[in-house]
Short mmCIF file of N, CA and C and ligand atoms in Angstrom, two decimals:
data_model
loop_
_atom_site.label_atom_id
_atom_site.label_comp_id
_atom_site.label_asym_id
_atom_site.label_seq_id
_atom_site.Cartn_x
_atom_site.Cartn_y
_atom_site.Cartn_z
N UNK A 1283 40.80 8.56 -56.37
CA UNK A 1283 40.44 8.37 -54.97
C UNK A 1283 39.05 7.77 -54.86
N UNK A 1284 38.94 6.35 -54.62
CA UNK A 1284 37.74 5.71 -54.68
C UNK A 1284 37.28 5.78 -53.17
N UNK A 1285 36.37 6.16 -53.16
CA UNK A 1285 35.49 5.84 -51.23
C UNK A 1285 34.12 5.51 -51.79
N UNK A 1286 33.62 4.93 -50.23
CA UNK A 1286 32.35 4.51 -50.14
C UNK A 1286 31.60 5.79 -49.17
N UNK A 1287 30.40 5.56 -49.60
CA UNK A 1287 29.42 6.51 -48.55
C UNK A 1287 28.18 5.32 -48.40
N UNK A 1288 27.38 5.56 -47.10
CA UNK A 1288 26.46 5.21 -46.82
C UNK A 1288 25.02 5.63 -46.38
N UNK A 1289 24.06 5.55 -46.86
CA UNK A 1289 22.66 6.27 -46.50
C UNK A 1289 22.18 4.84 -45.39
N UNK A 1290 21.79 5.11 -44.16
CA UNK A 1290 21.00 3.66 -43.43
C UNK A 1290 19.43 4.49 -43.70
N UNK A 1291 18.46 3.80 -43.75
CA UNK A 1291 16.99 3.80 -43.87
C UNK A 1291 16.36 2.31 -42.81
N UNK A 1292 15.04 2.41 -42.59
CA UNK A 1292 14.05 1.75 -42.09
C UNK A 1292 13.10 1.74 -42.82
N UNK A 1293 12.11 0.74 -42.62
CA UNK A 1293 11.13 0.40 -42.99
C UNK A 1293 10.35 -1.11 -42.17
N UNK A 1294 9.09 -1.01 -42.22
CA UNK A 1294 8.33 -2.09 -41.30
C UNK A 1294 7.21 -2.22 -42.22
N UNK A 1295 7.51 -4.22 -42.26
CA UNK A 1295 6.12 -4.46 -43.57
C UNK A 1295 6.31 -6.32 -43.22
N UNK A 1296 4.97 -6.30 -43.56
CA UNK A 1296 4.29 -7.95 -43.42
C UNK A 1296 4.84 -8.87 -44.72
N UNK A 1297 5.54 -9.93 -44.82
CA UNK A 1297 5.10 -10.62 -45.61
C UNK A 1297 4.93 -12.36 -45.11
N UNK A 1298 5.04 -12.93 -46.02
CA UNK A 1298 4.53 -14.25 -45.80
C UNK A 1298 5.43 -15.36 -46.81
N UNK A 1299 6.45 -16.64 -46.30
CA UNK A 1299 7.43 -17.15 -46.94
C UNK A 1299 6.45 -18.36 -47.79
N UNK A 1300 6.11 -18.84 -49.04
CA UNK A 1300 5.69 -19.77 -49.92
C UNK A 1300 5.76 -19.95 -51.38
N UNK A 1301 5.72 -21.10 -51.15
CA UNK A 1301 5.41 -21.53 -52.69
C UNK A 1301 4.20 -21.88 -53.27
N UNK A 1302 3.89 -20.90 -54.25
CA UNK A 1302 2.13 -21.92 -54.38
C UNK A 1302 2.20 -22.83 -55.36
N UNK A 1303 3.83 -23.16 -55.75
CA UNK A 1303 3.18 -24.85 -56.35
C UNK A 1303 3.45 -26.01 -55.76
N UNK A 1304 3.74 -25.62 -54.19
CA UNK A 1304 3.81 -26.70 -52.88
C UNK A 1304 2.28 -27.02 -52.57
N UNK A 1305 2.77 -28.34 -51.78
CA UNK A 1305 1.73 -28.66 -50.80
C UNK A 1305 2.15 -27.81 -49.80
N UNK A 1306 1.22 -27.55 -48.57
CA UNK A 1306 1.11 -27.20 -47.41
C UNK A 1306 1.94 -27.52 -46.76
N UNK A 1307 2.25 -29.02 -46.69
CA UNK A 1307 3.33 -29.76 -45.86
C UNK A 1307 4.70 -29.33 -46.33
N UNK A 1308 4.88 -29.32 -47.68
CA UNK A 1308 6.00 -29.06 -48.04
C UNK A 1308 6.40 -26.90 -47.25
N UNK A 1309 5.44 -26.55 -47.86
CA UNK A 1309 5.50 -25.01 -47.19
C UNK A 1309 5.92 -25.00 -45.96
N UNK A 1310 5.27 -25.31 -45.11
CA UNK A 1310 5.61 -25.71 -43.37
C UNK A 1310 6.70 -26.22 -42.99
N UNK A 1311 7.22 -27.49 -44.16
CA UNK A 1311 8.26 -27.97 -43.57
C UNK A 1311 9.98 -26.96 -44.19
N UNK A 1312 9.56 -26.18 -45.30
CA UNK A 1312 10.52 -25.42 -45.41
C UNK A 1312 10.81 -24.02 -44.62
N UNK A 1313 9.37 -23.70 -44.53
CA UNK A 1313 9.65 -22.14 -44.39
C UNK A 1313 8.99 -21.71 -42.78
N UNK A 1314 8.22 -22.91 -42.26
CA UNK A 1314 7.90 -23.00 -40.59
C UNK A 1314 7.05 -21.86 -40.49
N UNK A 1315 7.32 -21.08 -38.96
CA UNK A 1315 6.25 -20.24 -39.18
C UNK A 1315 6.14 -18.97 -40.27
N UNK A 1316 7.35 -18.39 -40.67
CA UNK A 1316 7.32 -17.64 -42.13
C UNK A 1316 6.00 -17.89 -42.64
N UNK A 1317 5.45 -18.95 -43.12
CA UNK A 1317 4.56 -20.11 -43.64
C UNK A 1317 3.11 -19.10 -43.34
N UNK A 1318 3.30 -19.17 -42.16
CA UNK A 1318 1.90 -18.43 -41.46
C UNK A 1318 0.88 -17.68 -42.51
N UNK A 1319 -0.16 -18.24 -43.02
CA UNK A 1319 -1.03 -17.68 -43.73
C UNK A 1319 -1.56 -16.15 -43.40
N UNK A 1320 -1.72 -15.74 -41.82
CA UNK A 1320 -2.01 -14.50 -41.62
C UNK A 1320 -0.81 -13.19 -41.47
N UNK A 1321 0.49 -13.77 -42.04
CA UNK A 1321 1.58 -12.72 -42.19
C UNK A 1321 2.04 -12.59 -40.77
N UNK A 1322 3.18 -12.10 -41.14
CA UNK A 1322 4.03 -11.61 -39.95
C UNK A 1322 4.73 -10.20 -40.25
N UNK A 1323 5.22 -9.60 -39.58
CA UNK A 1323 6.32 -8.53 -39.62
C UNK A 1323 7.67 -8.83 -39.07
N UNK A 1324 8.06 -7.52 -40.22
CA UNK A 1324 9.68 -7.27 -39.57
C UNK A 1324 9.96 -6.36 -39.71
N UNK A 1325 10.99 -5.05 -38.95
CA UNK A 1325 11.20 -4.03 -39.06
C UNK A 1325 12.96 -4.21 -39.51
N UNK A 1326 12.58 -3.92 -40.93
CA UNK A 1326 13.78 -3.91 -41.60
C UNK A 1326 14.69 -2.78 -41.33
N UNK A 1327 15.76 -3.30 -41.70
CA UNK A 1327 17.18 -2.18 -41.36
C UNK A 1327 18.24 -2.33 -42.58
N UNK A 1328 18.68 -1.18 -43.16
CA UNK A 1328 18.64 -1.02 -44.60
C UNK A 1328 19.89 -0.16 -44.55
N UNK A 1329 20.95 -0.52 -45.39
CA UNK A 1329 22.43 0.41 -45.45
C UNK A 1329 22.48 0.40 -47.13
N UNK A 1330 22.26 1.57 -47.70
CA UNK A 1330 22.57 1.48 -49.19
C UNK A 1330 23.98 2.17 -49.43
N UNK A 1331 25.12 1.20 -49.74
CA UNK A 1331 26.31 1.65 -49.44
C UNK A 1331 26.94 2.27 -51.66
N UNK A 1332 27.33 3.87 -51.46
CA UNK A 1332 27.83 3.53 -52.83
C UNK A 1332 29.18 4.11 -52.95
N UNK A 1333 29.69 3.89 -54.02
CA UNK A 1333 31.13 4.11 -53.99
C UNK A 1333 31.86 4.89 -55.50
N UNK A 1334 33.14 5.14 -55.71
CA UNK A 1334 33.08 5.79 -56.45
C UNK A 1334 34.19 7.07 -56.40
N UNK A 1335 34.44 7.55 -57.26
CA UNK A 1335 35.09 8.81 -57.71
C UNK A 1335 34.45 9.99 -56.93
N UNK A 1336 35.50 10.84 -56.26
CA UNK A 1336 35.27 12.44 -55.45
C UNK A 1336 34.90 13.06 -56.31
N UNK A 1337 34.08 13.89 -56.43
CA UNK A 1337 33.61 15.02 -57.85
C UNK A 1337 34.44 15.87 -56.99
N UNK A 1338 35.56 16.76 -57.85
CA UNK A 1338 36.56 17.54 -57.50
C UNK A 1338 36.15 18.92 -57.43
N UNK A 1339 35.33 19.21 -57.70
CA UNK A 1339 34.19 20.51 -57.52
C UNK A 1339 33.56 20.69 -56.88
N UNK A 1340 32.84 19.27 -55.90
CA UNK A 1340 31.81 19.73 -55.07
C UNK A 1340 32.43 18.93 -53.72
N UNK A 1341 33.70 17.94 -53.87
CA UNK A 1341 34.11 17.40 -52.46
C UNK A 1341 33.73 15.82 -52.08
N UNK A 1342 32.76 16.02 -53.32
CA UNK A 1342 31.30 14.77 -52.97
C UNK A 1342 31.51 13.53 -53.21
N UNK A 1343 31.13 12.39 -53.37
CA UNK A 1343 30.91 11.23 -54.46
C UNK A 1343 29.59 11.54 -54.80
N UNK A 1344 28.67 11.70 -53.69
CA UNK A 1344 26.76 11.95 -54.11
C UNK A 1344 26.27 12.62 -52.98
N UNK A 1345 25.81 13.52 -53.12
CA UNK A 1345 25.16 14.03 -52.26
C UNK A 1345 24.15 13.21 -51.65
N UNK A 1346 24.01 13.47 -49.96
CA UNK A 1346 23.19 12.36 -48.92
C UNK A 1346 22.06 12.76 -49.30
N UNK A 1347 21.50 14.30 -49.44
CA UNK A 1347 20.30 14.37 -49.82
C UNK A 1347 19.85 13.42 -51.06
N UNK A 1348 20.54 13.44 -52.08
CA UNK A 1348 19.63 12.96 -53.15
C UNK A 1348 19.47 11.49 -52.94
N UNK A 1349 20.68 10.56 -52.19
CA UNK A 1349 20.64 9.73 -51.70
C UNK A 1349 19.27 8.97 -51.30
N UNK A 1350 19.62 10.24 -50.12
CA UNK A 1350 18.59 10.18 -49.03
C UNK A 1350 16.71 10.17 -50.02
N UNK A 1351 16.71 10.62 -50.78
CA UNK A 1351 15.46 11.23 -51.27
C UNK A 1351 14.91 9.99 -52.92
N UNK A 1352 16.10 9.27 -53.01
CA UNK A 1352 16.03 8.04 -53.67
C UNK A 1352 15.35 6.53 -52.85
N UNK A 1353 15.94 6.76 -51.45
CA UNK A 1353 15.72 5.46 -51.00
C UNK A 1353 14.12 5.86 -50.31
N UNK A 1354 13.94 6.91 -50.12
CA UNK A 1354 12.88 7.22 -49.63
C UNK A 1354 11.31 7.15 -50.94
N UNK A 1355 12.15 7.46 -51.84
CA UNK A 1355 10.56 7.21 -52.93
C UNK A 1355 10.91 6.17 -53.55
N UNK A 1356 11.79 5.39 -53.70
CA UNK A 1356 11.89 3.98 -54.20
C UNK A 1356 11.45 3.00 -53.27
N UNK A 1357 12.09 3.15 -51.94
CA UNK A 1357 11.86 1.93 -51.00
C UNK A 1357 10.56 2.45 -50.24
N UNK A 1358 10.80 2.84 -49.37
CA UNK A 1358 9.88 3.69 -48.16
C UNK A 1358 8.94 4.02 -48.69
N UNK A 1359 8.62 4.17 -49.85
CA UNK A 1359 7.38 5.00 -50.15
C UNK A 1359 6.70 4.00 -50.56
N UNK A 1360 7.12 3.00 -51.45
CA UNK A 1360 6.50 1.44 -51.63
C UNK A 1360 6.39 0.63 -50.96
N UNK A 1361 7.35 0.49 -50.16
CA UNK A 1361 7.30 -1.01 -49.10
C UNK A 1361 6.81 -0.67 -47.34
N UNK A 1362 6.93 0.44 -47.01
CA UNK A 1362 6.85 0.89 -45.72
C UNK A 1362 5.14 0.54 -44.86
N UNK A 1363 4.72 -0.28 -44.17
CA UNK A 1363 3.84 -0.15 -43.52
C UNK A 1363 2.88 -0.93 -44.86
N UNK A 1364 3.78 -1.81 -45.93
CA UNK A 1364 2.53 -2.53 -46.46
C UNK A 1364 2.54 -4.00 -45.86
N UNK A 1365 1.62 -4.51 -46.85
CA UNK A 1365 1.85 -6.31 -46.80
C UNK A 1365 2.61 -6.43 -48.16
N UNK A 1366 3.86 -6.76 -48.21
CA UNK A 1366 4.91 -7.19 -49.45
C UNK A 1366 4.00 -7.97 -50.46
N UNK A 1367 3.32 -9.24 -49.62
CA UNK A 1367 2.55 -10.45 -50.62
C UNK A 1367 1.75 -9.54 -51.37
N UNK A 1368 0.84 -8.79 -50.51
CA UNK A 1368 -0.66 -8.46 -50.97
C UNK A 1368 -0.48 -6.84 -51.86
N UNK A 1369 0.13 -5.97 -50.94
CA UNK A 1369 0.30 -5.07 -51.21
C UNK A 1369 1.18 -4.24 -52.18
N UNK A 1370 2.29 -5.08 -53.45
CA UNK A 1370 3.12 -4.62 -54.20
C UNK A 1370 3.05 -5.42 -55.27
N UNK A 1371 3.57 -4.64 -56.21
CA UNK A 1371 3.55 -5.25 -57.37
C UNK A 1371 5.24 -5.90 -57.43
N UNK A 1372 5.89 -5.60 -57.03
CA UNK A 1372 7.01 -6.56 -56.46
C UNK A 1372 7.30 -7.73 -56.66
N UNK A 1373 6.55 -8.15 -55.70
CA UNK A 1373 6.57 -9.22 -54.37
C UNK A 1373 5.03 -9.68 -54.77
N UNK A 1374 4.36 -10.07 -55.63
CA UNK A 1374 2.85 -10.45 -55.88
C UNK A 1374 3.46 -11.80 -56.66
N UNK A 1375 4.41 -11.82 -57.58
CA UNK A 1375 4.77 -13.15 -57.79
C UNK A 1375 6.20 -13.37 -57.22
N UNK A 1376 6.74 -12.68 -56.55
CA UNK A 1376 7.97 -13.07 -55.97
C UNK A 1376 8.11 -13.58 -54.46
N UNK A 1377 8.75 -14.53 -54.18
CA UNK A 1377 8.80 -14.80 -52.67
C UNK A 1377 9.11 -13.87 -52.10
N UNK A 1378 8.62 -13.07 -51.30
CA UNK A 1378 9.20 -11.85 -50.37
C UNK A 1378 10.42 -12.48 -49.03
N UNK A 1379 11.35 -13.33 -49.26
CA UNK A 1379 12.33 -13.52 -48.69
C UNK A 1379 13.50 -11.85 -48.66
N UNK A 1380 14.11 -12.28 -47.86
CA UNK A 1380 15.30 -10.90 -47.59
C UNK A 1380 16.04 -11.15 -48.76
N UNK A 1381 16.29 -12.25 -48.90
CA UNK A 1381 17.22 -12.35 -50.42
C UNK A 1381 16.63 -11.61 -51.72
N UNK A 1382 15.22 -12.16 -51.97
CA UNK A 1382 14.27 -11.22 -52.86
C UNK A 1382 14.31 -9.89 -52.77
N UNK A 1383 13.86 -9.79 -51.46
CA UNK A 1383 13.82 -7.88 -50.66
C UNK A 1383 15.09 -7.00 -51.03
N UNK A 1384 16.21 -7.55 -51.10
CA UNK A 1384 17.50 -7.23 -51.18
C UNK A 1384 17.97 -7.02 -53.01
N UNK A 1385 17.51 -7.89 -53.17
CA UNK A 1385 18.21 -7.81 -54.67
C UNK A 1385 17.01 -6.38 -55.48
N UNK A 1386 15.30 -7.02 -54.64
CA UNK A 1386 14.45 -5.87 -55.58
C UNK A 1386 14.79 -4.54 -55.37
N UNK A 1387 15.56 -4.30 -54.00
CA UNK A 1387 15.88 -2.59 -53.88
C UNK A 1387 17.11 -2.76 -54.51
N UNK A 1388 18.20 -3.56 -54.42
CA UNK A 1388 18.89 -3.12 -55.11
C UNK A 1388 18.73 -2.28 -56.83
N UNK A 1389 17.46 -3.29 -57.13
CA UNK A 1389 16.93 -3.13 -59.12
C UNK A 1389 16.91 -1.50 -58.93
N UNK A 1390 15.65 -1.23 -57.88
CA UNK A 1390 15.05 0.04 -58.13
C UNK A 1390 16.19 1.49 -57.82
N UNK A 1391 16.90 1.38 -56.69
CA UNK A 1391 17.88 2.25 -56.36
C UNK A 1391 18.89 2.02 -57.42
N UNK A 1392 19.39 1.11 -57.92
CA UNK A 1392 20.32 0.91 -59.45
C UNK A 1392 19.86 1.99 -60.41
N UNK A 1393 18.24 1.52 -60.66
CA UNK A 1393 17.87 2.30 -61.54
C UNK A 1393 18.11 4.12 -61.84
N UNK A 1394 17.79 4.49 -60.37
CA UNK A 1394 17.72 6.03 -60.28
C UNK A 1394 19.93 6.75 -59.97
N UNK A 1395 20.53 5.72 -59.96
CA UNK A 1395 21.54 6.34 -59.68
C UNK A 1395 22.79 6.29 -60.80
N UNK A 1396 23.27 7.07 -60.86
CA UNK A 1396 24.09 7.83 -62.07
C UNK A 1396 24.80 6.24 -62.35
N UNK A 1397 25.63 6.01 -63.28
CA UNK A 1397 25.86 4.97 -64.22
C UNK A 1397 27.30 4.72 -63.58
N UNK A 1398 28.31 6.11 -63.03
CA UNK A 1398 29.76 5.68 -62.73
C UNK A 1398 29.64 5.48 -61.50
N UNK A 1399 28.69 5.05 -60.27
CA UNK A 1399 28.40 4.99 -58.67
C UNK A 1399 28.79 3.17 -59.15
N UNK A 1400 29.13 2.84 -58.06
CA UNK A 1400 28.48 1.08 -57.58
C UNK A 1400 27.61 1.48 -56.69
N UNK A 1401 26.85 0.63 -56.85
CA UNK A 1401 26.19 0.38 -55.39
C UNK A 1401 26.08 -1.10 -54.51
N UNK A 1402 25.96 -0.74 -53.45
CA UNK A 1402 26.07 -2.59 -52.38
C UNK A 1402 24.91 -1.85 -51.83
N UNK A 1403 23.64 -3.12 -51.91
CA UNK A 1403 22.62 -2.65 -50.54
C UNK A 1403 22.69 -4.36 -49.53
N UNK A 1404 22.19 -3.35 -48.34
CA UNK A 1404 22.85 -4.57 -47.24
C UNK A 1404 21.07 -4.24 -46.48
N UNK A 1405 20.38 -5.28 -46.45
CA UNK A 1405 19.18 -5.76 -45.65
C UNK A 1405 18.80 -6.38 -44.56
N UNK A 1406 18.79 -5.77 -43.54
CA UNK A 1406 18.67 -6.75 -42.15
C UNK A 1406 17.12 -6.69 -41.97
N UNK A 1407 17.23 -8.46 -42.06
CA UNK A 1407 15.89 -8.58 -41.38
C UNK A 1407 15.70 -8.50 -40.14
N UNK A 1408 16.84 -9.36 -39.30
CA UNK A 1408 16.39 -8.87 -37.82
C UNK A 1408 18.16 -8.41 -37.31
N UNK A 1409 18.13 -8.59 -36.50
CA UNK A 1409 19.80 -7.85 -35.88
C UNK A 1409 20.85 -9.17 -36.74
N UNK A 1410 20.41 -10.39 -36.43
CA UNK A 1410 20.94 -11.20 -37.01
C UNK A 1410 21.01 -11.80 -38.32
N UNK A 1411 20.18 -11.56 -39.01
CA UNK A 1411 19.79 -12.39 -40.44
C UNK A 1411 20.07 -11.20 -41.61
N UNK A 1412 20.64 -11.26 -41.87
CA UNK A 1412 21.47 -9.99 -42.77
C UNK A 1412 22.03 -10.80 -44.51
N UNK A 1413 21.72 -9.69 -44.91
CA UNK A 1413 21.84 -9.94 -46.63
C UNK A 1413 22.27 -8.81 -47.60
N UNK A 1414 23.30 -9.06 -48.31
CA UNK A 1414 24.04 -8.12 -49.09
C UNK A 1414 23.80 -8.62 -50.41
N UNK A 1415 23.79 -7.57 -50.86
CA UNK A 1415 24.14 -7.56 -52.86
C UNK A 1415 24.78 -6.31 -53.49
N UNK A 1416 25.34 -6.54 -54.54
CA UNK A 1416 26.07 -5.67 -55.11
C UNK A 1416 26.05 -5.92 -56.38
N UNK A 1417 24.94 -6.48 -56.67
CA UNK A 1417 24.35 -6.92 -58.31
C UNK A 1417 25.36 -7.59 -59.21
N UNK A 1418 24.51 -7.70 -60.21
CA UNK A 1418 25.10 -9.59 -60.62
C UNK A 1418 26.24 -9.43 -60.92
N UNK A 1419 26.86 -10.50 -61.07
CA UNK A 1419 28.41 -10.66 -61.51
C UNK A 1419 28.87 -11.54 -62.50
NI1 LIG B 2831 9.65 -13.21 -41.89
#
């Protein structure tokens, strides 16, 4: 009996879209105001979906707490209320795009969760601009 469960989380943090082996022009003309040297925000919206085998003992696939207590010191506790560019070791050489944002929580929440789970994390940058992964294939 395979099901999915879902933990949703938040988080709100600055970053800034570039390349530094562009020109300026080229930056601007790809990434517009993203571009903006003094940062912007977004209040991200975050579904870490995992799936998997019922443990026939406890009812479960994973308990929400531990879930819950993964995305909170992996994500939230690193990314919440920083600047992505300035503020992480992350995102210091990585473009802090949602695609980036998406795949790096996927790394870190991968990391901490048992080996027979999948996991899909799904990243909204704004209501509309939305990004899924479910690691490589
Ligand atoms: Ni942005």
């Amino acid at each position: 009996m395979k099901v999915s469960v879902c933990r949703k989380a938040h988080f709100n943090a600055a970053h800034r879209l570039y390349n530094p082996n562009w020109s300026e022009a080229r930056n601007n003309e790809v990434f517009g105001k993203c571009n903006n040297p003094n940062y912007h925000g977004h209040n991200y919206g975050l579904e870490v979906w995992v799936s998997g085998e019922i443990d026939p003992e406890t009812g479960y696939l994973i308990d929400l707490k531990i879930l819950k207590k993964i995305i909170e010191e992996e994500v939230e506790d690193r990314f919440d209320h920083k600047n992505l560019n300035l503020d992480t070791e992350e995102f210091k050489n990585l473009n802090p795009t949602a695609e980036n944002i998406c795949v790096v929580i996927w790394m870190l929440i991968r990391a901490q969760l048992d080996e027979k789970l999948d996991l899909k994390v799904r990243l909204y940058e704004t209501e509309r601009n939305i990004v899924e992964y479910t690691g490589p294939q």
